[in-house]
Coordinates of C-alpha atoms in Angstrom, one line a residue:
M1 CA -21.3 -6.5 75.7
N2 CA -20.5 -10.0 76.8
K3 CA -17.4 -11.8 75.8
K4 CA -19.1 -14.0 73.2
W5 CA -20.5 -11.0 71.2
A6 CA -17.1 -9.3 71.5
I7 CA -15.4 -12.2 69.8
I8 CA -18.1 -12.4 67.1
L9 CA -17.8 -8.7 66.4
S10 CA -14.0 -8.9 66.3
F11 CA -14.2 -11.8 63.9
F12 CA -16.5 -9.8 61.6
L13 CA -14.3 -6.7 61.8
I14 CA -11.2 -8.8 60.9
A15 CA -13.0 -10.5 58.1
S16 CA -14.3 -7.2 56.8
C17 CA -10.8 -5.8 56.9
V18 CA -9.4 -8.8 55.1
T19 CA -12.1 -8.7 52.5
A20 CA -11.6 -5.0 52.0
Y21 CA -7.9 -5.5 51.7
I22 CA -8.3 -8.3 49.2
G23 CA -10.9 -6.3 47.3
Y24 CA -8.5 -3.3 47.2
Q25 CA -5.7 -5.5 45.9
Y26 CA -7.9 -6.8 43.0
Y27 CA -9.3 -3.3 42.3
S28 CA -5.7 -2.0 42.1
A29 CA -4.7 -5.0 39.8
L30 CA -7.6 -4.0 37.5
F31 CA -7.6 -0.2 37.5
H32 CA -4.3 1.2 38.7
D33 CA -1.5 2.0 36.3
N34 CA 0.7 -1.0 35.7
V35 CA 1.9 -0.5 32.0
D36 CA 4.8 1.7 31.3
V37 CA 5.9 1.7 27.6
G38 CA 8.7 4.2 28.2
D39 CA 11.1 4.4 25.2
R40 CA 10.3 0.8 24.1
T41 CA 8.4 -0.1 21.0
N42 CA 4.6 0.4 21.6
I43 CA 3.6 -2.2 19.0
V44 CA 2.8 -5.7 20.0
Y45 CA 1.9 -8.5 17.5
V46 CA -0.4 -11.4 18.3
Y47 CA 0.2 -14.4 15.9
P48 CA -2.0 -17.5 15.4
S49 CA 0.6 -19.4 17.5
S50 CA 0.6 -16.9 20.3
S51 CA -0.7 -17.9 23.8
V52 CA -1.5 -15.8 26.8
D53 CA 1.7 -17.1 28.5
S54 CA 3.9 -16.1 25.5
L55 CA 2.2 -12.7 25.4
I56 CA 2.8 -12.1 29.1
T57 CA 6.5 -13.0 28.5
E58 CA 6.7 -10.5 25.7
L59 CA 4.9 -7.8 27.8
E60 CA 6.8 -8.4 31.0
P61 CA 9.3 -5.5 30.4
Y62 CA 6.3 -3.2 30.3
F63 CA 4.8 -4.2 33.6
V64 CA 5.4 -2.3 36.8
H65 CA 4.3 -5.4 38.7
R66 CA 3.9 -8.7 36.9
G67 CA 2.0 -10.2 39.8
S68 CA -0.6 -7.5 39.5
F69 CA -1.2 -8.5 35.9
N70 CA -1.6 -12.1 36.8
K71 CA -4.3 -11.1 39.3
A72 CA -6.1 -9.1 36.7
R73 CA -5.8 -12.0 34.2
R74 CA -7.6 -14.4 36.7
V75 CA -10.3 -11.9 37.5
L76 CA -11.1 -11.2 33.8
S77 CA -10.6 -14.9 32.8
F78 CA -8.1 -13.9 30.1
E79 CA -7.3 -17.1 28.2
T80 CA -5.5 -18.0 25.0
S81 CA -8.9 -18.5 23.3
D82 CA -9.6 -14.8 23.8
L83 CA -6.6 -13.7 21.7
K84 CA -7.3 -12.1 18.4
V85 CA -4.5 -12.1 15.8
G86 CA -3.4 -8.6 15.1
R87 CA -1.1 -5.6 15.5
Y88 CA -1.8 -3.7 18.7
D89 CA -0.6 -0.3 19.9
I90 CA -0.2 -0.2 23.7
K91 CA 1.3 3.3 23.9
T92 CA -1.7 4.9 25.7
V93 CA -2.7 1.8 27.7
K94 CA -2.0 2.2 31.5
S95 CA -4.1 -0.4 33.4
N96 CA -4.2 -4.1 33.3
R97 CA -7.9 -4.1 32.6
D98 CA -7.5 -1.8 29.5
L99 CA -4.6 -3.9 28.3
I100 CA -6.5 -7.2 28.6
N101 CA -9.6 -5.7 27.0
L102 CA -7.5 -4.4 24.1
F103 CA -6.5 -7.9 23.2
K104 CA -9.8 -9.6 24.1
G105 CA -11.7 -7.1 21.9
G106 CA -9.3 -7.4 19.0
R107 CA -8.9 -3.6 18.9
Q108 CA -6.0 -3.5 16.4
S109 CA -4.1 -0.5 15.3
P110 CA -4.1 -0.2 11.5
V111 CA -0.9 0.0 9.4
K112 CA -0.4 2.5 6.5
V113 CA 0.0 0.5 3.3
V114 CA 1.7 2.5 0.5
I115 CA 1.0 1.5 -3.1
Y116 CA 3.1 3.4 -5.6
N117 CA 5.2 3.1 -8.7
E118 CA 5.7 -0.6 -9.1
N119 CA 6.4 -2.3 -12.4
T120 CA 4.8 -5.7 -12.0
V121 CA 2.1 -7.5 -10.0
S122 CA 4.8 -9.4 -8.2
D123 CA 6.5 -6.1 -7.2
V124 CA 3.4 -4.5 -5.9
V125 CA 2.2 -7.6 -4.0
G126 CA 5.7 -8.0 -2.5
K127 CA 5.6 -4.4 -1.3
I128 CA 2.1 -4.7 0.2
S129 CA 3.0 -8.0 2.0
K130 CA 5.8 -6.2 3.8
Y131 CA 3.2 -4.2 5.7
L132 CA 0.9 -7.2 6.5
Y133 CA 0.9 -10.6 8.1
I134 CA 0.2 -12.5 4.9
D135 CA 3.3 -13.5 3.0
S136 CA 3.9 -12.3 -0.6
V137 CA 3.7 -15.8 -2.2
S138 CA 0.3 -16.5 -0.6
L139 CA -1.0 -13.0 -1.5
E140 CA 0.2 -13.2 -5.1
S141 CA -1.4 -16.6 -5.5
Y142 CA -4.7 -15.3 -4.1
V143 CA -4.7 -12.2 -6.3
M144 CA -3.8 -14.2 -9.4
Q145 CA -6.6 -16.7 -8.8
S146 CA -9.3 -14.4 -7.4
E147 CA -12.7 -14.9 -9.0
A148 CA -13.9 -11.5 -7.8
L149 CA -11.0 -9.8 -9.7
A150 CA -11.6 -11.9 -12.8
E151 CA -15.3 -11.0 -12.8
A152 CA -14.4 -7.3 -12.6
G153 CA -12.0 -7.6 -15.5
F154 CA -8.8 -7.4 -13.4
S155 CA -7.0 -10.5 -14.7
G156 CA -4.0 -11.2 -17.0
P157 CA -2.5 -8.1 -18.5
N158 CA -5.1 -5.9 -16.9
L159 CA -4.5 -7.0 -13.3
L160 CA -2.1 -4.0 -12.6
A161 CA -5.0 -1.6 -13.3
L162 CA -6.5 -2.7 -10.0
F163 CA -4.0 -0.7 -8.0
I164 CA -4.7 3.0 -7.5
P165 CA -1.6 4.5 -5.9
N166 CA -2.4 5.9 -2.4
T167 CA -1.7 5.3 1.2
Y168 CA -4.3 2.9 2.7
E169 CA -5.0 2.1 6.3
M170 CA -5.5 -1.7 6.7
Y171 CA -5.3 -4.1 9.6
W172 CA -2.1 -6.1 9.7
S173 CA -4.1 -9.4 9.9
I174 CA -6.3 -8.6 6.8
S175 CA -7.1 -11.7 4.7
G176 CA -6.4 -12.0 1.0
E177 CA -10.1 -11.9 0.3
S178 CA -10.7 -8.8 2.4
L179 CA -7.7 -7.1 0.8
V180 CA -9.0 -7.8 -2.7
N181 CA -12.4 -6.5 -1.8
R182 CA -10.9 -3.3 -0.4
L183 CA -8.9 -2.7 -3.5
L184 CA -11.9 -3.3 -5.7
R185 CA -13.9 -0.7 -3.7
E186 CA -11.1 1.8 -3.8
N187 CA -10.8 1.4 -7.6
K188 CA -14.6 1.8 -8.1
V189 CA -14.7 4.9 -6.0
F190 CA -11.7 6.4 -7.8
W191 CA -13.3 6.1 -11.2
E192 CA -16.6 7.4 -10.1
R193 CA -15.0 10.6 -8.8
K194 CA -14.3 13.7 -10.9
N195 CA -16.3 12.5 -13.9
R196 CA -13.5 10.1 -14.8
L197 CA -15.7 7.5 -16.5
T198 CA -17.3 10.2 -18.6
K199 CA -14.0 11.7 -19.5
A200 CA -12.7 8.3 -20.5
K201 CA -15.5 8.0 -23.0
E202 CA -14.7 11.5 -24.3
V203 CA -11.1 10.5 -25.2
G204 CA -12.4 7.2 -26.7
L205 CA -10.8 4.9 -24.2
S206 CA -12.0 2.4 -21.6
P207 CA -10.8 2.8 -18.0
F208 CA -8.3 -0.1 -18.6
E209 CA -7.0 1.7 -21.7
V210 CA -6.7 5.0 -19.8
Y211 CA -4.7 3.3 -17.1
T212 CA -2.5 1.6 -19.6
L213 CA -1.7 4.8 -21.5
A214 CA -1.2 6.6 -18.2
S215 CA 1.4 4.0 -17.2
I216 CA 3.3 5.0 -20.4
V217 CA 2.9 8.7 -19.8
D218 CA 4.2 8.3 -16.2
R219 CA 7.4 6.7 -17.4
E220 CA 8.0 9.1 -20.2
T221 CA 8.1 12.1 -17.9
L222 CA 8.2 12.9 -14.2
A223 CA 7.2 16.5 -14.7
S224 CA 3.5 17.0 -13.9
R225 CA 3.2 19.9 -16.3
E226 CA 4.3 17.7 -19.2
K227 CA 2.0 14.8 -18.6
P228 CA -1.1 16.3 -20.3
I229 CA 1.1 17.2 -23.3
V230 CA 2.5 13.7 -23.6
A231 CA -0.9 12.2 -23.1
R232 CA -2.3 14.2 -26.1
L233 CA 0.7 13.3 -28.2
Y234 CA 0.0 9.6 -27.9
L235 CA -3.7 10.1 -28.4
N236 CA -2.8 12.0 -31.6
R237 CA -0.7 9.0 -32.7
L238 CA -3.5 6.6 -31.9
K239 CA -6.0 8.7 -33.8
K240 CA -3.8 8.7 -36.9
G241 CA -3.1 5.0 -36.7
M242 CA 0.6 5.5 -36.1
L243 CA 2.8 3.3 -34.0
L244 CA 3.1 4.7 -30.5
Q245 CA 6.9 4.0 -30.5
A246 CA 7.0 4.7 -26.7
D247 CA 10.4 3.9 -25.3
P248 CA 9.0 2.9 -21.8
T249 CA 7.1 0.0 -23.5
V250 CA 10.4 -1.2 -25.0
V251 CA 12.0 -1.0 -21.5
F252 CA 9.1 -3.1 -20.2
A253 CA 9.3 -5.6 -23.0
N254 CA 13.0 -6.1 -22.4
Q255 CA 12.7 -5.9 -18.6
L256 CA 15.4 -3.3 -18.6
F257 CA 14.1 -1.2 -15.7
E258 CA 17.4 0.2 -14.7
T259 CA 18.6 1.2 -18.2
R260 CA 19.1 4.9 -19.1
R261 CA 19.4 4.3 -22.9
V262 CA 17.2 2.3 -25.2
L263 CA 19.3 0.9 -28.1
Y264 CA 18.3 0.0 -31.6
K265 CA 18.4 -3.8 -30.8
H266 CA 15.9 -3.3 -28.1
L267 CA 13.4 -1.8 -30.5
K268 CA 13.3 -5.2 -32.4
T269 CA 12.2 -7.3 -29.4
D270 CA 9.1 -9.3 -30.4
S271 CA 6.7 -8.6 -27.6
P272 CA 3.1 -7.4 -27.6
Y273 CA 4.3 -4.7 -25.2
N274 CA 6.8 -3.3 -27.8
T275 CA 5.0 -0.4 -29.4
Y276 CA 7.7 -0.1 -32.0
V277 CA 6.6 -3.4 -33.4
Y278 CA 2.9 -3.7 -32.5
P279 CA 0.2 -1.0 -33.2
G280 CA -2.1 0.5 -30.6
L281 CA -1.8 0.3 -26.9
P282 CA 0.0 -2.7 -25.3
P283 CA -2.2 -5.4 -23.8
G284 CA -2.0 -3.9 -20.4
P285 CA -0.2 -1.4 -18.1
I286 CA 3.6 -1.4 -18.0
G287 CA 3.4 -0.5 -14.3
I288 CA 1.2 1.1 -11.7
S289 CA -0.1 4.4 -13.0
S290 CA -0.1 7.6 -10.9
I291 CA -3.2 9.5 -10.3
S292 CA -1.6 12.5 -12.1
G293 CA -0.9 10.3 -15.1
I294 CA -4.5 9.0 -15.3
D295 CA -5.9 12.5 -15.0
A296 CA -3.5 13.7 -17.6
V297 CA -4.9 11.2 -20.1
L298 CA -8.4 12.2 -19.1
N299 CA -7.6 15.9 -19.4
P300 CA -5.0 16.2 -22.2
V301 CA -3.7 19.5 -23.5
D302 CA -4.9 20.3 -27.1
H303 CA -1.9 20.4 -29.6
N304 CA -0.7 18.7 -32.8
Y305 CA 2.6 17.2 -31.6
L306 CA 3.4 13.7 -32.7
Y307 CA 7.0 13.3 -31.5
M308 CA 8.9 13.9 -28.4
C309 CA 12.6 13.6 -27.3
S310 CA 14.4 14.2 -24.1
K311 CA 16.2 17.6 -23.9
P312 CA 20.0 17.4 -24.1
D313 CA 20.4 18.3 -20.4
N314 CA 19.6 16.9 -17.0
S315 CA 16.2 18.6 -16.6
G316 CA 14.2 15.5 -17.4
L317 CA 12.0 17.6 -19.7
H318 CA 11.3 17.1 -23.4
N319 CA 11.3 18.8 -26.8
F320 CA 8.1 18.2 -28.8
A321 CA 7.7 18.2 -32.5
S322 CA 4.8 18.0 -35.0
N323 CA 6.8 16.7 -37.9
L324 CA 9.6 14.1 -38.4
S325 CA 12.3 16.5 -39.6
Q326 CA 12.1 18.6 -36.5
H327 CA 12.0 15.5 -34.3
N328 CA 15.1 14.1 -36.0
R329 CA 17.0 17.3 -35.2
N330 CA 15.9 17.0 -31.5
A331 CA 16.9 13.3 -31.4
N332 CA 20.3 13.9 -32.9
A333 CA 21.0 16.6 -30.4
Y334 CA 20.1 14.3 -27.6
R335 CA 22.2 11.4 -28.9
R336 CA 25.2 13.7 -29.2
W337 CA 24.7 14.8 -25.6
L338 CA 24.4 11.1 -24.4
D339 CA 27.6 10.2 -26.2
A340 CA 29.4 13.2 -24.7
K341 CA 28.3 12.1 -21.2
G342 CA 29.4 8.5 -21.9
I343 CA 25.9 7.2 -21.3
R344 CA 25.5 3.9 -23.1

């Protein structure tokens, strides 16, 4: 081999080695492990104002080699325009390629949104917004003005009946519109299950009325075994045209959610929610109803009770009566117990 070809061959060998080395470096940047969560939080949020540079700064503690990520970023053309707003779980991500594709693909990790036992729309919306990017003021405004909710009958006093208590998986970046549509679907599915719509007709109530009565039952007793009894008691009173005289409606009318004792002056409050003053059911729920409360109204125990009073102890249970004289004896015993305990 002459000297000329030796030089050419050497050049190609060197070039090949350099190319192979560079290729290996970029291969390593893409596919080798470079993300180590360790004992740090594994959740990363991308906001509308986030940029790739700000994201890299946030992720820097997780990188084994930041330079390696920058190489991968260039190869995959990862730009701010590729970012999708959301909540991302990087716990199982190891390579730069997988990390970049996670954000470019908008593969969010859902949050568990718990809806349970709130008294007002503001309360439940405030609780929901704590899980999501949307703020409570914007979400409440959207819910209050939603045409989709109004068309489905969820407006004014009936708006609370939209919320079926459960734990829902949602994306952190969900919009107000998508949230409303999700809740509407969940509500529809709930009432279509277990013959609930048929059972509502059998007890002579609409789903909204069932929900409203259930919200009272829930606040009368926490004992699941008592709920079907309490539900029938109120259905008996409605059938006879009697005032419901449900203390939880008085609490709601007076906004005394922390009180342990309803006083005579509270019973006189002029509010359509005060069932000591106005006949029939209140105009809407007095809080979110539990599923057990709704099903208690739909499956009430058969009895002739018309009155109930808390037992004079700390059990949270009740004495029931079918006539006023027996009820008065139960009520007097309970009042004496409250006085002895100094509960005002």
